[in-house]
Coordinates of C-alpha atoms in Angstrom, one line a residue:
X72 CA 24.8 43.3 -10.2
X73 CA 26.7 42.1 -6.4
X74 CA 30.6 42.9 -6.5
X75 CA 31.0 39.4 -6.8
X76 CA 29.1 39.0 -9.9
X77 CA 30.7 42.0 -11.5
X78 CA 34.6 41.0 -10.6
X79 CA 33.8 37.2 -11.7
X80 CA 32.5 39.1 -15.4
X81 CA 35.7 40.9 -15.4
X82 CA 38.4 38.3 -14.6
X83 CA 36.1 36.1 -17.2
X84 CA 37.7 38.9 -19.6
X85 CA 40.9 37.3 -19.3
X86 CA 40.2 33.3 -18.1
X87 CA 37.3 32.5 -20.3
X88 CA 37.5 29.3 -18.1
X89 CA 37.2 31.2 -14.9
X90 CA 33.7 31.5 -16.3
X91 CA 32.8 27.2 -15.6
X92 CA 33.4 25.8 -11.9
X93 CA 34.6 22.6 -12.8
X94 CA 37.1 24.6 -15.1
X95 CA 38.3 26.8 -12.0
X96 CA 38.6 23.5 -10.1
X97 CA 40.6 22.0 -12.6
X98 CA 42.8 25.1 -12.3
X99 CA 43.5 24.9 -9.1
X100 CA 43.9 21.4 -9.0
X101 CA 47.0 22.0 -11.3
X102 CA 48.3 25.0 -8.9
X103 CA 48.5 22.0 -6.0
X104 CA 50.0 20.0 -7.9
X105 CA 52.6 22.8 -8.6
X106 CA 52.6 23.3 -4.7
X107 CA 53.3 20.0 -3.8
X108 CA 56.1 19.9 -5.8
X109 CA 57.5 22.5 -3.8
X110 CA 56.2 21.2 -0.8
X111 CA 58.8 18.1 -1.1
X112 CA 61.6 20.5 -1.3
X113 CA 63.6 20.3 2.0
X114 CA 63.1 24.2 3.1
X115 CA 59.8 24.0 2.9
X116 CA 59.2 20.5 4.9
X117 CA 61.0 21.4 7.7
X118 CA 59.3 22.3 11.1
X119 CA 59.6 26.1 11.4
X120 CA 62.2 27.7 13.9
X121 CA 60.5 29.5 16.9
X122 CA 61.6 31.2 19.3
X123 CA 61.1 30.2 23.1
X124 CA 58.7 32.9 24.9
X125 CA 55.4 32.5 25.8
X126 CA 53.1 34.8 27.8
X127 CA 49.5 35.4 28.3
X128 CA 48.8 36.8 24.5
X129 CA 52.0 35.5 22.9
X130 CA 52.7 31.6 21.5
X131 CA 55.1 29.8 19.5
X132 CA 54.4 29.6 15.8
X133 CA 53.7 26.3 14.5
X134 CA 55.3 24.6 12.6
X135 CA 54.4 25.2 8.9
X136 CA 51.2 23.4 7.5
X137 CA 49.0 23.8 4.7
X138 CA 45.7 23.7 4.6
X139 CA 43.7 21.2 1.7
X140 CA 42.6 23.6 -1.5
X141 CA 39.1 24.9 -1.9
X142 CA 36.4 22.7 -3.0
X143 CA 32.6 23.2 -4.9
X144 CA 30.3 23.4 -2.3
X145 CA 26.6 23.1 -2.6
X146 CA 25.4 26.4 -4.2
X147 CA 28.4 25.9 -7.0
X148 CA 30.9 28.1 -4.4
X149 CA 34.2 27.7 -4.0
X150 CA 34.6 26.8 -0.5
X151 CA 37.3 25.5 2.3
X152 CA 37.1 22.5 4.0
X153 CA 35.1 24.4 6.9
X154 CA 32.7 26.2 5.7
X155 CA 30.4 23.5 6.3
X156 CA 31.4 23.5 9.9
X157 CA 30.8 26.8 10.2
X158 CA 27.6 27.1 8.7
X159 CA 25.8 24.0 11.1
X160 CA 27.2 26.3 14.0
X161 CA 25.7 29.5 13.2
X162 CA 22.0 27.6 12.2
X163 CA 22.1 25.5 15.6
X164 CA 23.1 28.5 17.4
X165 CA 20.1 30.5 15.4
X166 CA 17.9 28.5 17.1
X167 CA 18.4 30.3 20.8
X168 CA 17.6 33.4 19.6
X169 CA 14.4 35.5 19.8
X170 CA 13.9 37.8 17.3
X171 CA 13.2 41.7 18.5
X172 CA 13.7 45.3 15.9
X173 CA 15.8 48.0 17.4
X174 CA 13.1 50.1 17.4
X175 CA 11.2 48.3 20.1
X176 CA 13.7 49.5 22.1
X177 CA 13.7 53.4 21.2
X178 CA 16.0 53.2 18.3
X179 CA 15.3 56.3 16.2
X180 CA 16.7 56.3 12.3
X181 CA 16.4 59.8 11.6
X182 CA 20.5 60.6 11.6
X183 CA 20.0 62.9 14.6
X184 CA 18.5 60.6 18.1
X185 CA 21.6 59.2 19.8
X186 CA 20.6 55.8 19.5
X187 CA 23.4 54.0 21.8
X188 CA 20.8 53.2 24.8
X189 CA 18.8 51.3 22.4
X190 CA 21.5 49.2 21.2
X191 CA 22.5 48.4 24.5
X192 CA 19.6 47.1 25.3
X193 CA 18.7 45.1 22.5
X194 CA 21.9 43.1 22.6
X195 CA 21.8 42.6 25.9
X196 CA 23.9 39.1 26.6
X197 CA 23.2 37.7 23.3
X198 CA 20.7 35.0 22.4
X199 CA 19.0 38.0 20.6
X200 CA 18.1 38.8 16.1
X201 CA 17.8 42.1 16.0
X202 CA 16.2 43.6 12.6
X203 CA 17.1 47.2 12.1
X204 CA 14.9 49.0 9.5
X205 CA 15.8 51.4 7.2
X206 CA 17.2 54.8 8.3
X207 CA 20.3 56.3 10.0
X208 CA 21.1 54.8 13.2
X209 CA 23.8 57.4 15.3
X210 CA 25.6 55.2 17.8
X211 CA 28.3 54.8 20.4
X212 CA 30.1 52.0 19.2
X213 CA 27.7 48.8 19.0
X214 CA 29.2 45.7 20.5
X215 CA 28.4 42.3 19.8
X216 CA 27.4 40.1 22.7
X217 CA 27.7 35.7 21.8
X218 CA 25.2 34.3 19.7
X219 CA 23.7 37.8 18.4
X220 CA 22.3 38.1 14.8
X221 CA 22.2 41.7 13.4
X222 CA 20.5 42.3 10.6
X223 CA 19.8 45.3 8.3
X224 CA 17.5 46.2 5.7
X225 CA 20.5 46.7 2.5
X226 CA 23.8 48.3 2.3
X227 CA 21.8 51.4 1.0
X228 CA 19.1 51.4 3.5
X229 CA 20.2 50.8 6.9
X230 CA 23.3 52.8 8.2
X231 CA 25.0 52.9 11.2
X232 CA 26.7 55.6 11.8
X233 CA 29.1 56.9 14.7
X234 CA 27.7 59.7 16.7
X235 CA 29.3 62.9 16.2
X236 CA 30.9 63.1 19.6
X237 CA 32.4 59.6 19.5
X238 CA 36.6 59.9 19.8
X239 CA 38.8 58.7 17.4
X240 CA 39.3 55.3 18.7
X241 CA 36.2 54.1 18.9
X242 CA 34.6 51.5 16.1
X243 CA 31.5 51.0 14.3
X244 CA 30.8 47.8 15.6
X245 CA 33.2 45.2 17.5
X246 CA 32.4 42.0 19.4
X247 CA 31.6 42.9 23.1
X248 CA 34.3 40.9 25.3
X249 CA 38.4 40.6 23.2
X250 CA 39.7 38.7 26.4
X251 CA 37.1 35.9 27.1
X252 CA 36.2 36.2 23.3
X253 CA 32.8 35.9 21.7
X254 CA 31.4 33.2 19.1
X255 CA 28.6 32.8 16.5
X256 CA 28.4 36.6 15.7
X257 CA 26.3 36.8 12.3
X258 CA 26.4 40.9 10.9
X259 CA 24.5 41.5 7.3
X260 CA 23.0 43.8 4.9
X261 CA 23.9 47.7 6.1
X262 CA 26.6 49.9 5.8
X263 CA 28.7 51.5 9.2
X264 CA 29.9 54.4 8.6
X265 CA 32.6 55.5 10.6
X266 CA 31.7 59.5 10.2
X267 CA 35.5 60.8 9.3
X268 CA 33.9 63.8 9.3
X269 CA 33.6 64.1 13.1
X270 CA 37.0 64.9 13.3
X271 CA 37.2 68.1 11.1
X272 CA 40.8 68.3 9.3
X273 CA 42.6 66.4 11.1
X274 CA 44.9 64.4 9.4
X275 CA 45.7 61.6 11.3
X276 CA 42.6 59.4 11.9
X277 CA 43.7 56.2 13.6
X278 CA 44.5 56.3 17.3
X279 CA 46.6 53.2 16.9
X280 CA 46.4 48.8 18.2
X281 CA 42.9 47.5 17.0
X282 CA 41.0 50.7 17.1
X283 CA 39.7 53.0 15.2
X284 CA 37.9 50.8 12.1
X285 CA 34.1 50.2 11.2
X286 CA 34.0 46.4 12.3
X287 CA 36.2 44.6 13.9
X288 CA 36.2 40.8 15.0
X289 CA 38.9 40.3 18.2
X290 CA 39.3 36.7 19.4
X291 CA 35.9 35.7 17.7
X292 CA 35.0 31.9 17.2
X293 CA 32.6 31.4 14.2
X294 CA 31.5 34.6 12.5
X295 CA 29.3 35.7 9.7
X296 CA 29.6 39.3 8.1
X297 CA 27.8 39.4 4.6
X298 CA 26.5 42.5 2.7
X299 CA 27.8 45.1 4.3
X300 CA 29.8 48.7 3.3
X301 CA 32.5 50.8 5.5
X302 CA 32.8 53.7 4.9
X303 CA 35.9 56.0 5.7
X304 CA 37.3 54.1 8.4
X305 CA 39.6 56.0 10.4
X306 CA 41.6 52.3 10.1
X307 CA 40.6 49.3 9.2
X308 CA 37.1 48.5 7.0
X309 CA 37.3 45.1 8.5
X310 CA 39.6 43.5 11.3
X311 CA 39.7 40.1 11.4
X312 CA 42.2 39.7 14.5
X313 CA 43.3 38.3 18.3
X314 CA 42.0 40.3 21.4
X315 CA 46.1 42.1 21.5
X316 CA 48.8 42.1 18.5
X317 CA 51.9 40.3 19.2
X318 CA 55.6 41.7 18.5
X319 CA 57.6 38.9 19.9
X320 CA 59.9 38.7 17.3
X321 CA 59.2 36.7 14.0
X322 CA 58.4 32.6 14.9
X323 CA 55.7 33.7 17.9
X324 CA 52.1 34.6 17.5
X325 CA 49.0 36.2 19.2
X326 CA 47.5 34.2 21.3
X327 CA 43.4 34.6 21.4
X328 CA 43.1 35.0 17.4
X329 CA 39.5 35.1 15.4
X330 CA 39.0 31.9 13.8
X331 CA 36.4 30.2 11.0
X332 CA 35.1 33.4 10.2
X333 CA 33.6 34.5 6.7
X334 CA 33.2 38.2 5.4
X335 CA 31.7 38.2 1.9
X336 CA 30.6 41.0 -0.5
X337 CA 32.1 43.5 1.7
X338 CA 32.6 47.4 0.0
X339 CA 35.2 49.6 1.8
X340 CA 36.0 52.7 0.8
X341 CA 37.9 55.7 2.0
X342 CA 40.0 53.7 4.6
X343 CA 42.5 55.1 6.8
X344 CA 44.6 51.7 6.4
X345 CA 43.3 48.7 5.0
X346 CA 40.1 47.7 3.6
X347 CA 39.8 44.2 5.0
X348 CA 42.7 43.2 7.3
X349 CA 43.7 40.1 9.2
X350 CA 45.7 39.2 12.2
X351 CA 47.2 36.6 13.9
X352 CA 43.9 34.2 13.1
X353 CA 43.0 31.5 11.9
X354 CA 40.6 29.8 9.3
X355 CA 39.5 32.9 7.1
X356 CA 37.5 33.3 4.0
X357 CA 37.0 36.5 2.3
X358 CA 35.1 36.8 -0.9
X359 CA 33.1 38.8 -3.6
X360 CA 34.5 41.9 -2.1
X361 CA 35.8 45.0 -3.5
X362 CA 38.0 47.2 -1.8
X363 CA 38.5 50.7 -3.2
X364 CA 40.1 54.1 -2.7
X365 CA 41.7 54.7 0.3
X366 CA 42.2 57.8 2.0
X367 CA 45.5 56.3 4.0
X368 CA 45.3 58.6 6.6
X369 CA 46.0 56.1 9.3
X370 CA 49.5 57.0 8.2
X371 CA 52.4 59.8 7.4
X372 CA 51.3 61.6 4.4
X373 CA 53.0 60.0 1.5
X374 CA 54.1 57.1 3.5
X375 CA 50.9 55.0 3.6
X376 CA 50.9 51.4 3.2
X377 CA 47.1 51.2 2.5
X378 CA 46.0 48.0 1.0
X379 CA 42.6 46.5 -0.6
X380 CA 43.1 43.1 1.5
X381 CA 46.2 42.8 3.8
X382 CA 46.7 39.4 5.1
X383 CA 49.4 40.6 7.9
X384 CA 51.1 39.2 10.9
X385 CA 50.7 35.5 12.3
X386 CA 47.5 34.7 10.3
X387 CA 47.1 31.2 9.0
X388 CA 45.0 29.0 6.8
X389 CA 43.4 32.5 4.7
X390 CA 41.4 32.0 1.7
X391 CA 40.7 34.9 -0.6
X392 CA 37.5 33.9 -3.5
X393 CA 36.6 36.5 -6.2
X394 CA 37.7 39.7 -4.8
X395 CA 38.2 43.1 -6.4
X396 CA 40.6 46.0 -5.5
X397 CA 41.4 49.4 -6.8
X398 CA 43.3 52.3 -6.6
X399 CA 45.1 51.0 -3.4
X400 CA 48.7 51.0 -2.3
X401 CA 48.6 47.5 -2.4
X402 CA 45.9 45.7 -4.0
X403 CA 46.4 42.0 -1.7
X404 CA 49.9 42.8 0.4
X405 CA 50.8 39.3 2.6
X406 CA 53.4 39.8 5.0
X407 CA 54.8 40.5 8.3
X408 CA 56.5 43.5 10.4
X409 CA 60.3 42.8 11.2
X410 CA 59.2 41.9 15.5
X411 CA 56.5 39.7 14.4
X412 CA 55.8 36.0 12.3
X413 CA 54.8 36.4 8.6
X414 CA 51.4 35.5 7.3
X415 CA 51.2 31.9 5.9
X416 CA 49.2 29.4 4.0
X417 CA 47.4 31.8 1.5
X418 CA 45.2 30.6 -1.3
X419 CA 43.8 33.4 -3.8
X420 CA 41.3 32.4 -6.3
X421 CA 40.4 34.8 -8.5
X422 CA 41.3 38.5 -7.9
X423 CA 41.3 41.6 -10.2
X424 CA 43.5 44.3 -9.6
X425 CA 43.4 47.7 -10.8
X426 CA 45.1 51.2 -10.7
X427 CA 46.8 49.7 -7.1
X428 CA 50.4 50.5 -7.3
X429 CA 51.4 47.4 -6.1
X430 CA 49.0 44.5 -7.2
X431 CA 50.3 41.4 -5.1
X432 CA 52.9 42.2 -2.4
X433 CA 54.1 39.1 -0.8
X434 CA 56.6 40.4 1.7
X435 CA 58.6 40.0 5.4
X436 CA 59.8 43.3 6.5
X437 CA 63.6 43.5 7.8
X438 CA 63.4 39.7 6.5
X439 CA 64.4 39.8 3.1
X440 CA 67.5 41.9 2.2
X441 CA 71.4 40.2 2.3
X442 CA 72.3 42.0 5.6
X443 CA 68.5 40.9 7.3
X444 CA 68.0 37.4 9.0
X445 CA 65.8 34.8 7.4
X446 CA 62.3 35.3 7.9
X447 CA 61.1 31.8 9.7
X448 CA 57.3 31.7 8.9
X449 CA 57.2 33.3 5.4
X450 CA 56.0 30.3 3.7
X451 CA 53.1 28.9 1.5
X452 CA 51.4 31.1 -0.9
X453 CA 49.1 30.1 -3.6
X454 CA 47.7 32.4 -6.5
X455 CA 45.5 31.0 -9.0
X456 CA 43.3 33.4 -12.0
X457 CA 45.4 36.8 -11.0
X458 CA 44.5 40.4 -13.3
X459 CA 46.8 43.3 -12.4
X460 CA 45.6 46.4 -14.4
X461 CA 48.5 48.9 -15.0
X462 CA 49.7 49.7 -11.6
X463 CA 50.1 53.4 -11.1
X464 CA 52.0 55.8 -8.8
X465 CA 50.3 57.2 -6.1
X466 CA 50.3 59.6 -3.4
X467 CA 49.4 57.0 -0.8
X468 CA 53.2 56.1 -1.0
X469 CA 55.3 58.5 -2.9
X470 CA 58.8 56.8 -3.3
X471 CA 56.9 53.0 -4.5
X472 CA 57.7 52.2 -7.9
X473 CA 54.4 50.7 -9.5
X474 CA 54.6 46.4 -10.0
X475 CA 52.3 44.0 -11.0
X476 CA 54.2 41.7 -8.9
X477 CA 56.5 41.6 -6.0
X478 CA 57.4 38.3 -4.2
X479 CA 60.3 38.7 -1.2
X480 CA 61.2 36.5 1.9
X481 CA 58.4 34.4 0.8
X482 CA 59.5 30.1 0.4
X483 CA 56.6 28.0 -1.3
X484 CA 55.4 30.6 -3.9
X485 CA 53.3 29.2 -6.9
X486 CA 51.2 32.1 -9.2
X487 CA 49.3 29.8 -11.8
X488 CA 47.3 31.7 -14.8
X489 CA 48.7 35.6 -14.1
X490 CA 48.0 38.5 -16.6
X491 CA 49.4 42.2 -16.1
X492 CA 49.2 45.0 -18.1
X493 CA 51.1 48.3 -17.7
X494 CA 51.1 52.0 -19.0
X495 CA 53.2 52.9 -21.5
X496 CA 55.5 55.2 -20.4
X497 CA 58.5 56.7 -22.3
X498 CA 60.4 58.1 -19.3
X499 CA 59.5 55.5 -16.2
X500 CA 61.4 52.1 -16.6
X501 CA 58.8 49.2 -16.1
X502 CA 59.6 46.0 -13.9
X503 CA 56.5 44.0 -14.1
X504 CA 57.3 40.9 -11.6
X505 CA 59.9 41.0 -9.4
X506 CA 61.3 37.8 -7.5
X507 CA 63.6 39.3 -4.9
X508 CA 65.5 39.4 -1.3
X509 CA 65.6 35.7 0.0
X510 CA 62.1 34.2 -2.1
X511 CA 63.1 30.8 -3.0
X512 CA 60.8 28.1 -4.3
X513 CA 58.8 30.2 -6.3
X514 CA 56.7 28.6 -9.7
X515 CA 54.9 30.9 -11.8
X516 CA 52.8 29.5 -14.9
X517 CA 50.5 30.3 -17.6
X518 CA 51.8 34.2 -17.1
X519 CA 51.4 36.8 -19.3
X520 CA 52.6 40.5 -19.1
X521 CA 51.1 43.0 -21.6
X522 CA 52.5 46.6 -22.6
X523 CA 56.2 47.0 -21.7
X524 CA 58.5 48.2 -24.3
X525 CA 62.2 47.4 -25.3
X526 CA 63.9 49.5 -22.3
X527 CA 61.6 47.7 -18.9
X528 CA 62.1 44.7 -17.5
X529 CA 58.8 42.6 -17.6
X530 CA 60.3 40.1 -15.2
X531 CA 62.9 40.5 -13.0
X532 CA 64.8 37.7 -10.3
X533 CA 67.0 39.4 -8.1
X534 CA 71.0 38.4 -7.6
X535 CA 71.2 35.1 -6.0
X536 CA 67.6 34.4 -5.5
X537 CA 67.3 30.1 -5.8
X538 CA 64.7 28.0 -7.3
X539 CA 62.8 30.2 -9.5
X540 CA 60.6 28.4 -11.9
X541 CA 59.2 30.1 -15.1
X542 CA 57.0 27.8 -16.9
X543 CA 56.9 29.7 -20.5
X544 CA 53.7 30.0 -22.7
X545 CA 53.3 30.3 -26.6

């Protein structure tokens, strides 16, 4: 069974019409409606506030826009407006390329030959397929030249592995040039394993910007990454980012961002950080992927904010499709450091959460409490067939109290067809959702919360939070 087939079975457990397209699309149809609604509200109409300094990787934010819901596509997926546009670029670009296997060019798959060379010359300046047979590639960080196709023979076949004497902030894979940028990189079927082990018991793995993950896509212009495993990345399983992060202040971005780029049935596991991650980019589909079981030692022990997906600072226009997490700090977390703009435009269809200790964390750091300034850019999320099973405490972050819900800073909020569970516990008191710290125009609908007792608080809307709609079930 692919992850996607097995989280769709399990959110069916709890949407029997999650089961029928038309019957999602009719779903979400409602959630836009719900969205507009709030859309005509004044707060969220307004251009956004930016600040005034530009430089050669940092731009203004613009001013808020969302982007039009998902739609069928051909093969019954749901899929954004440009997926279309992004699929005719990679085929016409396909056409350039000439087809070799890394082993034409000495690549050796026995998990001892230092394979780098090879690589090297098999990418070349792009144009190039390269088919990589089974067997256990040890490399120096591959990197992606334009128009290169990389292909594998299966996530349990193929591997691609760091070489034992690689430091710590080198990746699997990245694309070759961050600056100029790269486009039509296609990367399928295989898994890249970061090899924590390298670095004996060290307990910091993450040297820190963009570095340090099993793939990452910097400044990228139509990408493809499909079937594919990280495992024990020292950051990030996946980066979908700009060429330099931006900390500006909140209401400027990252220039050179990734954009119209797809990463679909993805498996990360053992993760110093996140297990999918984006940044200041634009035009972003993840789906069918399941994200599980970090290690969080990109961080302070006990202090780790390791999330399943983290859609983070300055990215725009993200779509997240039938995606599993588990066992994570966070199992999505969108949101924003104090210096820098908060993600926006968010649409989730379809996620199952479980054991993560904070399900859905929708929040603007030093943005949200009474003493903190407005966040400017925290706007526009929509949620629509959401599971959160029993959040837990967990070692990743000590003090966090588990939630199945936590919306802050966040204007333009709707979470349409929600169902959380929780332990039952006769010393811990339970909050279930919280609505907190400066959210405003937040709808939730068709909601229900399983397992609290007399003594929690199943939902809970902070002091002087405004425009909270609960839209009550039977």
């Amino acid at each position: 069974m692919h992850l996607g087939e097995k989280t769709k079975e399990l959110l069916t457990n709890y949407f029997p019409t999650y089961k029928t397209r038309t019957k999602q699309l009719q779903a979400i149809k409602e959630t836009e409606r719900y969205f507009n609604q709030l859309k005509r509200k004044e707060s969220l109409a307004n251009p956004t506030e930016t600040g005034d300094f530009y430089s050669l990787i940092t731009k203004k934010s613009p001013a808020f826009k969302a982007d039009v819901p998902v739609a069928i596509g051909a093969s019954l997926f749901l899929v954004p407006w440009w997926f279309q546009l992004l699929k005719s670029e990679i085929k016409q670009y396909k056409l350039q390329q000439k087809t070799y296997s890394i082993e034409s060019f000495g690549a050796i798959g026995d998990g001892v030959t230092d394979s780098t060379k090879a690589f090297r010359k098999a990418l070349k300046k792009g144009n190039r397929k390269i088919i990589i047979p089974p067997g256990t590639y040890l490399t120096r960080e591959v990197r992606l030249p334009s128009n290169t196709t990389l292909i594998g023979s299966g996530v349990d076949q193929t591997i691609i592995k760091l070489h034992p004497n690689a430091p710590i902030g080198e990746r699997v894979v990245r694309n070759k040039n961050r600056l100029r940028g790269n486009h039509h990189l296609v990367i399928k079927n295989m898994t890249l394993d970061w090899n924590v082990e390298r670095l004996g018991n060290t307990e910091m793995t993450a040297k820190g910007g963009t570095a340090s993950s099993c793939l990452t896509f910097a400044h990228v212009t139509y990408g493809v990454i499909q079937t594919i495993k990280t495992l024990n990345a020292g950051l990030h399983g996946i980066d979908l980012t700009a060429a330099y992060y931006s900390y500006r202040g909140d209401g400027t971005r990252s220039r050179l961002g990734s954009k119209y780029i797809w990463a679909d049935e993805i498996e990360a596991v053992g993760f110093g950080d996140d297990g999918i991650t984006t940044h200041h980019s634009d035009y972003l589909l993840i789906s069918n992927s399941y994200l599980h079981h970090p290690s969080g030692k990109a961080h302070q022990k006990g202090f780790s904010n390791s999330n399943g997906i983290e859609i983070d600072d300055g990215s725009s226009h993200v779509i997240l499709v039938n995606n599993r997490t588990q066992a994570c700090f966070g199992g999505i977390e969108i949101k924003a450091h104090e210096d820098s703009s908060a993600a926006n435009d968010v649409q989730i269809i379809g996620h199952y959460s479980s054991f993560d200790n904070r399900s859905y964390n929708f929040r603007h750091i030093g943005h949200h409490q009474g003493e903190d300034s407005p966040s400017k850019t925290a706007k526009g999320i929509r949620g629509t067939f959401l599971v959160s099973i029993e959040p837990q405490f967990t070692p990743l972050y000590q003090e966090s109290s588990p939630r199945n819900l936590v919306i802050s800073a966040y204007q333009g909020v709707v979470i349409n067809h929600f169902v959380g569970t929780t332990q039952h516990s006769s010393l811990e008191k339970r909050v279930g959702i919280a609505v907190q710290y400066r959210a405003r125009d937040v709808l939730i609908a068709h909601h229900v919360l399983m397992g609290y007792q007399t003594k929690d608080t199943p939902l809970y809307i902070g002091k002087g939070i405004q425009s909270v709609t609960i839209k009550k079930d039977n």
